[in-house]
CSV table of C-alpha atoms and ligand atoms in Angstrom, one decimal:
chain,number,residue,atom,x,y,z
V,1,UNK,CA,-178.9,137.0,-79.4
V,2,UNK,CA,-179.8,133.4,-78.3
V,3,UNK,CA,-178.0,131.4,-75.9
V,4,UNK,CA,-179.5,127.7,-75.7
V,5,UNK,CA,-178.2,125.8,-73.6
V,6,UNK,CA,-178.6,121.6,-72.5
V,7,UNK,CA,-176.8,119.3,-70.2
V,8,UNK,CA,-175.8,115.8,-70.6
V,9,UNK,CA,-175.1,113.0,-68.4
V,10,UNK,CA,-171.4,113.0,-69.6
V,11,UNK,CA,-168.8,114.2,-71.7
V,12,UNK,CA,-169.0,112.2,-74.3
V,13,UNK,CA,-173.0,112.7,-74.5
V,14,UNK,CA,-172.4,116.2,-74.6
V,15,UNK,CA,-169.9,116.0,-77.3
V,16,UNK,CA,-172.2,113.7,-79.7
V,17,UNK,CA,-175.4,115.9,-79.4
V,18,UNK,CA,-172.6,119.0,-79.9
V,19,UNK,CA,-171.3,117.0,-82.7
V,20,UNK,CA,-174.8,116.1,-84.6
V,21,UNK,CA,-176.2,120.2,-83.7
V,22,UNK,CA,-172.5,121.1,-85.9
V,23,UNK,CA,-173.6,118.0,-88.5
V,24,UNK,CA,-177.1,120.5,-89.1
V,25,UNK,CA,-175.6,123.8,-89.0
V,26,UNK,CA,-173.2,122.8,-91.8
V,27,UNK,CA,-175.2,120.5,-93.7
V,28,UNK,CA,-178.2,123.6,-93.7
V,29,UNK,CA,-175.0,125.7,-94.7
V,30,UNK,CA,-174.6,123.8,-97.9
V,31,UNK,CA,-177.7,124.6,-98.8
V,32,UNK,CA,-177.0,128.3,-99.3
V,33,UNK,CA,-173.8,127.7,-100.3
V,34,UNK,CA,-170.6,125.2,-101.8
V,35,UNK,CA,-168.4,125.9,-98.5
V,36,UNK,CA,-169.0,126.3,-95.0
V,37,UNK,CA,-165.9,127.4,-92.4
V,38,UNK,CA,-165.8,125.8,-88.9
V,39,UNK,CA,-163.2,127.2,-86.8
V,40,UNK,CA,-162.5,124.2,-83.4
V,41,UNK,CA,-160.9,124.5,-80.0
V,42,UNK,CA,-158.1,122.8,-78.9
V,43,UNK,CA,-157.4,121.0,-75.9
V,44,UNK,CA,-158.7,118.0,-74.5
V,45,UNK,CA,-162.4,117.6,-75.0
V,46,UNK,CA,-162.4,118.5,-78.3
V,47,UNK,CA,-161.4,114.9,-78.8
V,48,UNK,CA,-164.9,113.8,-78.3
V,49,UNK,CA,-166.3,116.0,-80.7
V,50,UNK,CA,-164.0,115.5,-83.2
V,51,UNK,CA,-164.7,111.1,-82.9
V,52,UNK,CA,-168.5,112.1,-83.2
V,53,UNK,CA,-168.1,114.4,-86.0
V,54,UNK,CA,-166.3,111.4,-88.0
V,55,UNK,CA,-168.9,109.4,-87.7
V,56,UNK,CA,-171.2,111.4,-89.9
V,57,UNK,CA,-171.3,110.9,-93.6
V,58,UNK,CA,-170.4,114.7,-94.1
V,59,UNK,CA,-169.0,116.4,-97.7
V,60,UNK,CA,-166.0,117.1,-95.7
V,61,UNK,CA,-164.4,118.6,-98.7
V,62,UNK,CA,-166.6,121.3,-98.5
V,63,UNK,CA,-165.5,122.2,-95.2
V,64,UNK,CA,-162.8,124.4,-94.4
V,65,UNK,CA,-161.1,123.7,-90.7
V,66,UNK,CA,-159.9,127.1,-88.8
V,67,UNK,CA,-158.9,126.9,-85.4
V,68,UNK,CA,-159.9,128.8,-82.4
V,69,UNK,CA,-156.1,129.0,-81.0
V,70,UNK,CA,-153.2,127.4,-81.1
V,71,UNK,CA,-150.1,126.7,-78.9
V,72,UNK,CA,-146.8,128.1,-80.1
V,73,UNK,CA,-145.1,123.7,-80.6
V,74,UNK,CA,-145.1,122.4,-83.9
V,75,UNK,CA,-147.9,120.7,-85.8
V,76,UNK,CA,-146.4,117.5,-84.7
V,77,UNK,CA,-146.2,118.2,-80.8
V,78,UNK,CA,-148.6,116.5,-78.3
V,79,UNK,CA,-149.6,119.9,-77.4
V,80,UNK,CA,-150.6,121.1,-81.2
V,81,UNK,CA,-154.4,121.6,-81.3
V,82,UNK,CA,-153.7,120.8,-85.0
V,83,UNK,CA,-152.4,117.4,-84.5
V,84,UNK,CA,-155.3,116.8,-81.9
V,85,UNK,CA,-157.9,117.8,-85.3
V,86,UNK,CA,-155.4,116.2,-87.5
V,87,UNK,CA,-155.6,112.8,-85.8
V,88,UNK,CA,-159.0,112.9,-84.7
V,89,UNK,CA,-161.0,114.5,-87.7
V,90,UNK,CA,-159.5,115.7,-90.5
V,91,UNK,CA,-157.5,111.8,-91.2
V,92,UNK,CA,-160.8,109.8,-90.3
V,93,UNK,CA,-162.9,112.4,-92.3
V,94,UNK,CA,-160.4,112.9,-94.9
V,95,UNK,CA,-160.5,116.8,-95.2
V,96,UNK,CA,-158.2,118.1,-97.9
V,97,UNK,CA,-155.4,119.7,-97.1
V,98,UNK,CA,-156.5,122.7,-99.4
V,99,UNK,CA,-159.1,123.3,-96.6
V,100,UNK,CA,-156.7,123.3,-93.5
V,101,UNK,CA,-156.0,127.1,-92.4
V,102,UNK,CA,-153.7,125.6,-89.4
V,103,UNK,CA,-151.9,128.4,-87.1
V,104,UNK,CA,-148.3,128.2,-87.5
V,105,UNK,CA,-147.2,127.4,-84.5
V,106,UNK,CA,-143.7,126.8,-84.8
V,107,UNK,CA,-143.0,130.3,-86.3
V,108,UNK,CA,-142.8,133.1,-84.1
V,109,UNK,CA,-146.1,133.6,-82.7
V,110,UNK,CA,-146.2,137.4,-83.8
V,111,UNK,CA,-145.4,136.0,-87.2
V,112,UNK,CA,-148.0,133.1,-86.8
V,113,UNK,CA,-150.3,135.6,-86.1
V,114,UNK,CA,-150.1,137.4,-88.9
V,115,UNK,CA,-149.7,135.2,-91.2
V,116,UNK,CA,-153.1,133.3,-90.0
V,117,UNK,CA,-155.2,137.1,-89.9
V,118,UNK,CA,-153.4,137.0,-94.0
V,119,UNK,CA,-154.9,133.5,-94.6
V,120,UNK,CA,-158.4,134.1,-92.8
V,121,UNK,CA,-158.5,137.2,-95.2
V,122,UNK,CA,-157.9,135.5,-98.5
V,123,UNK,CA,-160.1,133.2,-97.5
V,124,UNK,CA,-163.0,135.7,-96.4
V,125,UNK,CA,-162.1,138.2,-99.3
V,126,UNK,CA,-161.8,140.6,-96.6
V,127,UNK,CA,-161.0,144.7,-97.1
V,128,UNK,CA,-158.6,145.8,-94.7
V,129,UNK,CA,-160.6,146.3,-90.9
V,130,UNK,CA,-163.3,143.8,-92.3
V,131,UNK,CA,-163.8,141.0,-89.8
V,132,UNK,CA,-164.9,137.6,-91.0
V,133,UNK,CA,-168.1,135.9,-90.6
V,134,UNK,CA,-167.8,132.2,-90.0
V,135,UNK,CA,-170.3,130.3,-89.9
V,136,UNK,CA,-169.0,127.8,-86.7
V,137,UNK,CA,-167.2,129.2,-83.9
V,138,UNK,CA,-167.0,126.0,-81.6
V,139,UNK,CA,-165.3,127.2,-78.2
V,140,UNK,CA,-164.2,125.4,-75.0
V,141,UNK,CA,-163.9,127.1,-71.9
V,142,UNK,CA,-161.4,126.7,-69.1
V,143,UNK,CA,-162.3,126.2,-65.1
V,144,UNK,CA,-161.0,129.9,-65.2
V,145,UNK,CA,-163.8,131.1,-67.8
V,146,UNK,CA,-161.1,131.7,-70.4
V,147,UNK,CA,-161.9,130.7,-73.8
V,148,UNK,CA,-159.8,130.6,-77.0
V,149,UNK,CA,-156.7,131.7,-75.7
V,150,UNK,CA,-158.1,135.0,-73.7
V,151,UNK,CA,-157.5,134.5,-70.1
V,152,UNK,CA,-159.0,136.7,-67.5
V,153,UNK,CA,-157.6,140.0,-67.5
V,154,UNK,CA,-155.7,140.0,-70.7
V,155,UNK,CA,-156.3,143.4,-72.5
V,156,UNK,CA,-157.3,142.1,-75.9
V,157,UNK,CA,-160.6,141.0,-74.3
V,158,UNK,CA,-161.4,144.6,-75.1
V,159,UNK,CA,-160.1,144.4,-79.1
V,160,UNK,CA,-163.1,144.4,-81.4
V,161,UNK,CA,-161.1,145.3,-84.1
V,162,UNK,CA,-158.3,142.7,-84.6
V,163,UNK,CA,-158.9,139.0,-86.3
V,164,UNK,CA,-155.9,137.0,-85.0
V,165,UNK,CA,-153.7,138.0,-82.3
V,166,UNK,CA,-150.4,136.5,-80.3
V,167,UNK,CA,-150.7,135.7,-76.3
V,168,UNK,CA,-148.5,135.2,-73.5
V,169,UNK,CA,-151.1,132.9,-71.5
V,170,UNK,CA,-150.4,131.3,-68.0
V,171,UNK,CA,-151.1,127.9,-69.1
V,172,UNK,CA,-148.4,126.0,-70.4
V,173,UNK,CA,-147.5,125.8,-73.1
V,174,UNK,CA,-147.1,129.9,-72.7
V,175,UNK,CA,-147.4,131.3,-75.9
V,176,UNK,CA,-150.0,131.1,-78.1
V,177,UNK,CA,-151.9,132.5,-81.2
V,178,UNK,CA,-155.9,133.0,-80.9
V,179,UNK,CA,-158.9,134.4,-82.7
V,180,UNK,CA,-160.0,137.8,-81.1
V,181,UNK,CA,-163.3,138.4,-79.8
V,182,UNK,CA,-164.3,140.6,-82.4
V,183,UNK,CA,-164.2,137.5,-84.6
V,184,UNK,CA,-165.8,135.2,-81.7
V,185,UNK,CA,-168.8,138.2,-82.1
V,186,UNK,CA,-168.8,138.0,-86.0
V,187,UNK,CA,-169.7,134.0,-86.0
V,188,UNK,CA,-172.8,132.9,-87.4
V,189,UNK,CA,-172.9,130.2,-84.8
V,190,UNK,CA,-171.4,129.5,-81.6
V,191,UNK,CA,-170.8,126.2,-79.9
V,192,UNK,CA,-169.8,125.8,-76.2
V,193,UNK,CA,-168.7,122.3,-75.5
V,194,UNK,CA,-167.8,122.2,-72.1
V,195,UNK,CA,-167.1,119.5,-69.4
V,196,UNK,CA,-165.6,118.4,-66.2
V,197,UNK,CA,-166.6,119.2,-62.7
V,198,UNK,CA,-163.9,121.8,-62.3
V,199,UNK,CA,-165.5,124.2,-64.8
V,200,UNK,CA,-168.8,124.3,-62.5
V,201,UNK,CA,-168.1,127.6,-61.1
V,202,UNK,CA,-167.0,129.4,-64.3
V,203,UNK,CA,-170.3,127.9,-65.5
V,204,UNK,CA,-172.8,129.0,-63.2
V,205,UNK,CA,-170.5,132.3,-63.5
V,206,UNK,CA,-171.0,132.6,-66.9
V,207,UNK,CA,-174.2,132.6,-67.1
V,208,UNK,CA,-175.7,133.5,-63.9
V,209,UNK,CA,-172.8,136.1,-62.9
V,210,UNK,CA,-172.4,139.9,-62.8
V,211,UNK,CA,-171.6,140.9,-66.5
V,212,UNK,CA,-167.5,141.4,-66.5
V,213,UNK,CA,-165.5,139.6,-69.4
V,214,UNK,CA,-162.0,140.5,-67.8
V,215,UNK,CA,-163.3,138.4,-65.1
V,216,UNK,CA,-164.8,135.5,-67.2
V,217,UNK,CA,-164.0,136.2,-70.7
V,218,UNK,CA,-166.7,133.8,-72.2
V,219,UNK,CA,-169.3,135.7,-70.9
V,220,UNK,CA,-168.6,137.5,-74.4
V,221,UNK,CA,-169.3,134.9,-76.7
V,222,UNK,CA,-172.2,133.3,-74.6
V,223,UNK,CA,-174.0,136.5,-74.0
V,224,UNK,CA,-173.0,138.5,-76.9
V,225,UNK,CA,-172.3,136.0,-79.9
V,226,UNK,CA,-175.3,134.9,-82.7
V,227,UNK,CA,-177.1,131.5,-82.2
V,228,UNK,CA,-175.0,130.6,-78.8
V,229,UNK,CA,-175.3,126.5,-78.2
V,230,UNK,CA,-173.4,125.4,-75.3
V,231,UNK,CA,-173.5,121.4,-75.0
V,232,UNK,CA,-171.9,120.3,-71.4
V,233,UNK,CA,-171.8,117.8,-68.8
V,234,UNK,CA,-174.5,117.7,-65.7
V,235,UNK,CA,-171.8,115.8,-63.6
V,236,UNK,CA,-171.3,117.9,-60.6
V,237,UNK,CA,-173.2,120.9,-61.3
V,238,UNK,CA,-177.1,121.9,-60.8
V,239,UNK,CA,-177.6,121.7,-64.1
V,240,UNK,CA,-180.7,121.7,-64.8
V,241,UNK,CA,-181.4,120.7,-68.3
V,242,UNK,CA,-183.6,123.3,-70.3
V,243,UNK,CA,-183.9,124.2,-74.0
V,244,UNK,CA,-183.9,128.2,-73.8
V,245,UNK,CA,-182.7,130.7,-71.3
O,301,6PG,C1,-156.7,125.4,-75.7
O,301,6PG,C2,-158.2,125.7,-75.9
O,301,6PG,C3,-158.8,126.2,-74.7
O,301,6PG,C4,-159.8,125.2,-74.3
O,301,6PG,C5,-160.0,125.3,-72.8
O,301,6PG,C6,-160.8,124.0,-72.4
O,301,6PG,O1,-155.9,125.6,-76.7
O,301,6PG,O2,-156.3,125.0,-74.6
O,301,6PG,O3,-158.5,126.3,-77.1
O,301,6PG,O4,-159.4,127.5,-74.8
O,301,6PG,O5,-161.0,125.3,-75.0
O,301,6PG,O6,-158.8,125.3,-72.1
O,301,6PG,O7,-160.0,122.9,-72.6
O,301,6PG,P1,-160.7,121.4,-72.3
O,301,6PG,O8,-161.8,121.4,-73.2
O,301,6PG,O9,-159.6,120.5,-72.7
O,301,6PG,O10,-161.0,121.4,-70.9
């Protein structure tokens, strides 16, 4: 285990060098092999990444898009982290539609979940209690160290089982369907992209904090995933850029 970590003078900074470290991973995953699965994170900085990632003259059909989490509104709702990729990078990029695993979230979101753990299978080739491996996990985090959709204190922080799970989260919108932290674990690589002076604390928590993933939940990822990269801000924080912790 690895955590690298570097800071930038903003947001969108962060995001590009975030963006061209993804750009590497998948084009050195190409190499090995004809697909590479990148799974995103919703909300509102992603929307950097996803305007740097364009900009690189990718084989986007050989990516496959997961997502991280998604809110229970429909595809089209301003809340949808799949309308946020859809507009942002899979239209510009023009990823086939073959190679969107979206979370349904206008079904039920025990059904959603389900049906995305059934998808992530076929697409993995997975035997039952098999967790997939993919090879991008990029994760934001929240003022409140939550990441994905696992909040402090929710109980599936301890699943290491499970692939895909439903959540009743205090952010609005409430309901939601994310990827559990068995799967965060299982990634090849890991990508933090994190920004805004109000994730300071939960920063310097995350990394500098007593161990306690109900308190800050992603502690887990960062301290316990493969080839951690977080990419973030400096604005507000003493962060001191260095290459390796
Ligand atoms: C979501 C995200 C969530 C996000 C953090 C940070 O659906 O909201 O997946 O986990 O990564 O809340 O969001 P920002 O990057 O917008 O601050």
């Amino acid at each position: 285990m690895s955590i690298h970590w570097q800071c930038y003078p903003d947001a969108r900074a962060a995001a590009a060098a975030s963006a061209q470290h993804i750009v590497t991973l998948l084009t050195h995953t190409f190499e090995a092999k004809p697909r590479a699965s990148l799974a995103v994170s919703g909300g509102s900085t992603p929307k950097l990444l996803f305007e740097e990632l364009v900009k690189f003259p990718l084989p986007w059909d050989r990516v496959h898009l997961f997502w991280v989490d998604e809110r229970a509104v429909p595809p089209a709702d301003l809340q949808s982290n799949y309308r946020l990729a859809d507009e942002n990078l899979i239209a510009p990029a023009v990823i086939p539609t073959a190679n969107i695993h979206r979370i349904h979230g206008e079904a039920p979101p025990e059904t959603a979940a389900k049906q995305y753990a059934a998808d992530i299978r076929e697409y993995f080739g997975l035997v039952d209690g098999e967790l997939p491996h993919f090879d991008i996990v990029q994760l934001g985090m929240g003022p409140d160290a939550h990441t994905a959709s696992l909040f402090p204190g929710d109980p599936l922080i301890e699943d290491r089982k499970g692939i895909a799970a439903a959540v009743f989260a205090q952010k609005v919108p409430r309901w939601r369907v994310t990827l559990l932290p068995g799967v965060l674990l299982a990634a090849r690589n890991t990508v933090f992209l994190v920004a805004g002076d109000d994730k300071a604390p939960a920063v310097k928590a995350v990394f500098e904090g007593e161990y306690d993933p109900q308190r800050f939940p992603a502690q887990l990822a960062s301290r316990h995933g493969r080839s951690v990269y977080w990419f973030m801000d400096a604005v507000g924080r003493d962060c001191i850029p260095r290459a390796d912790l």
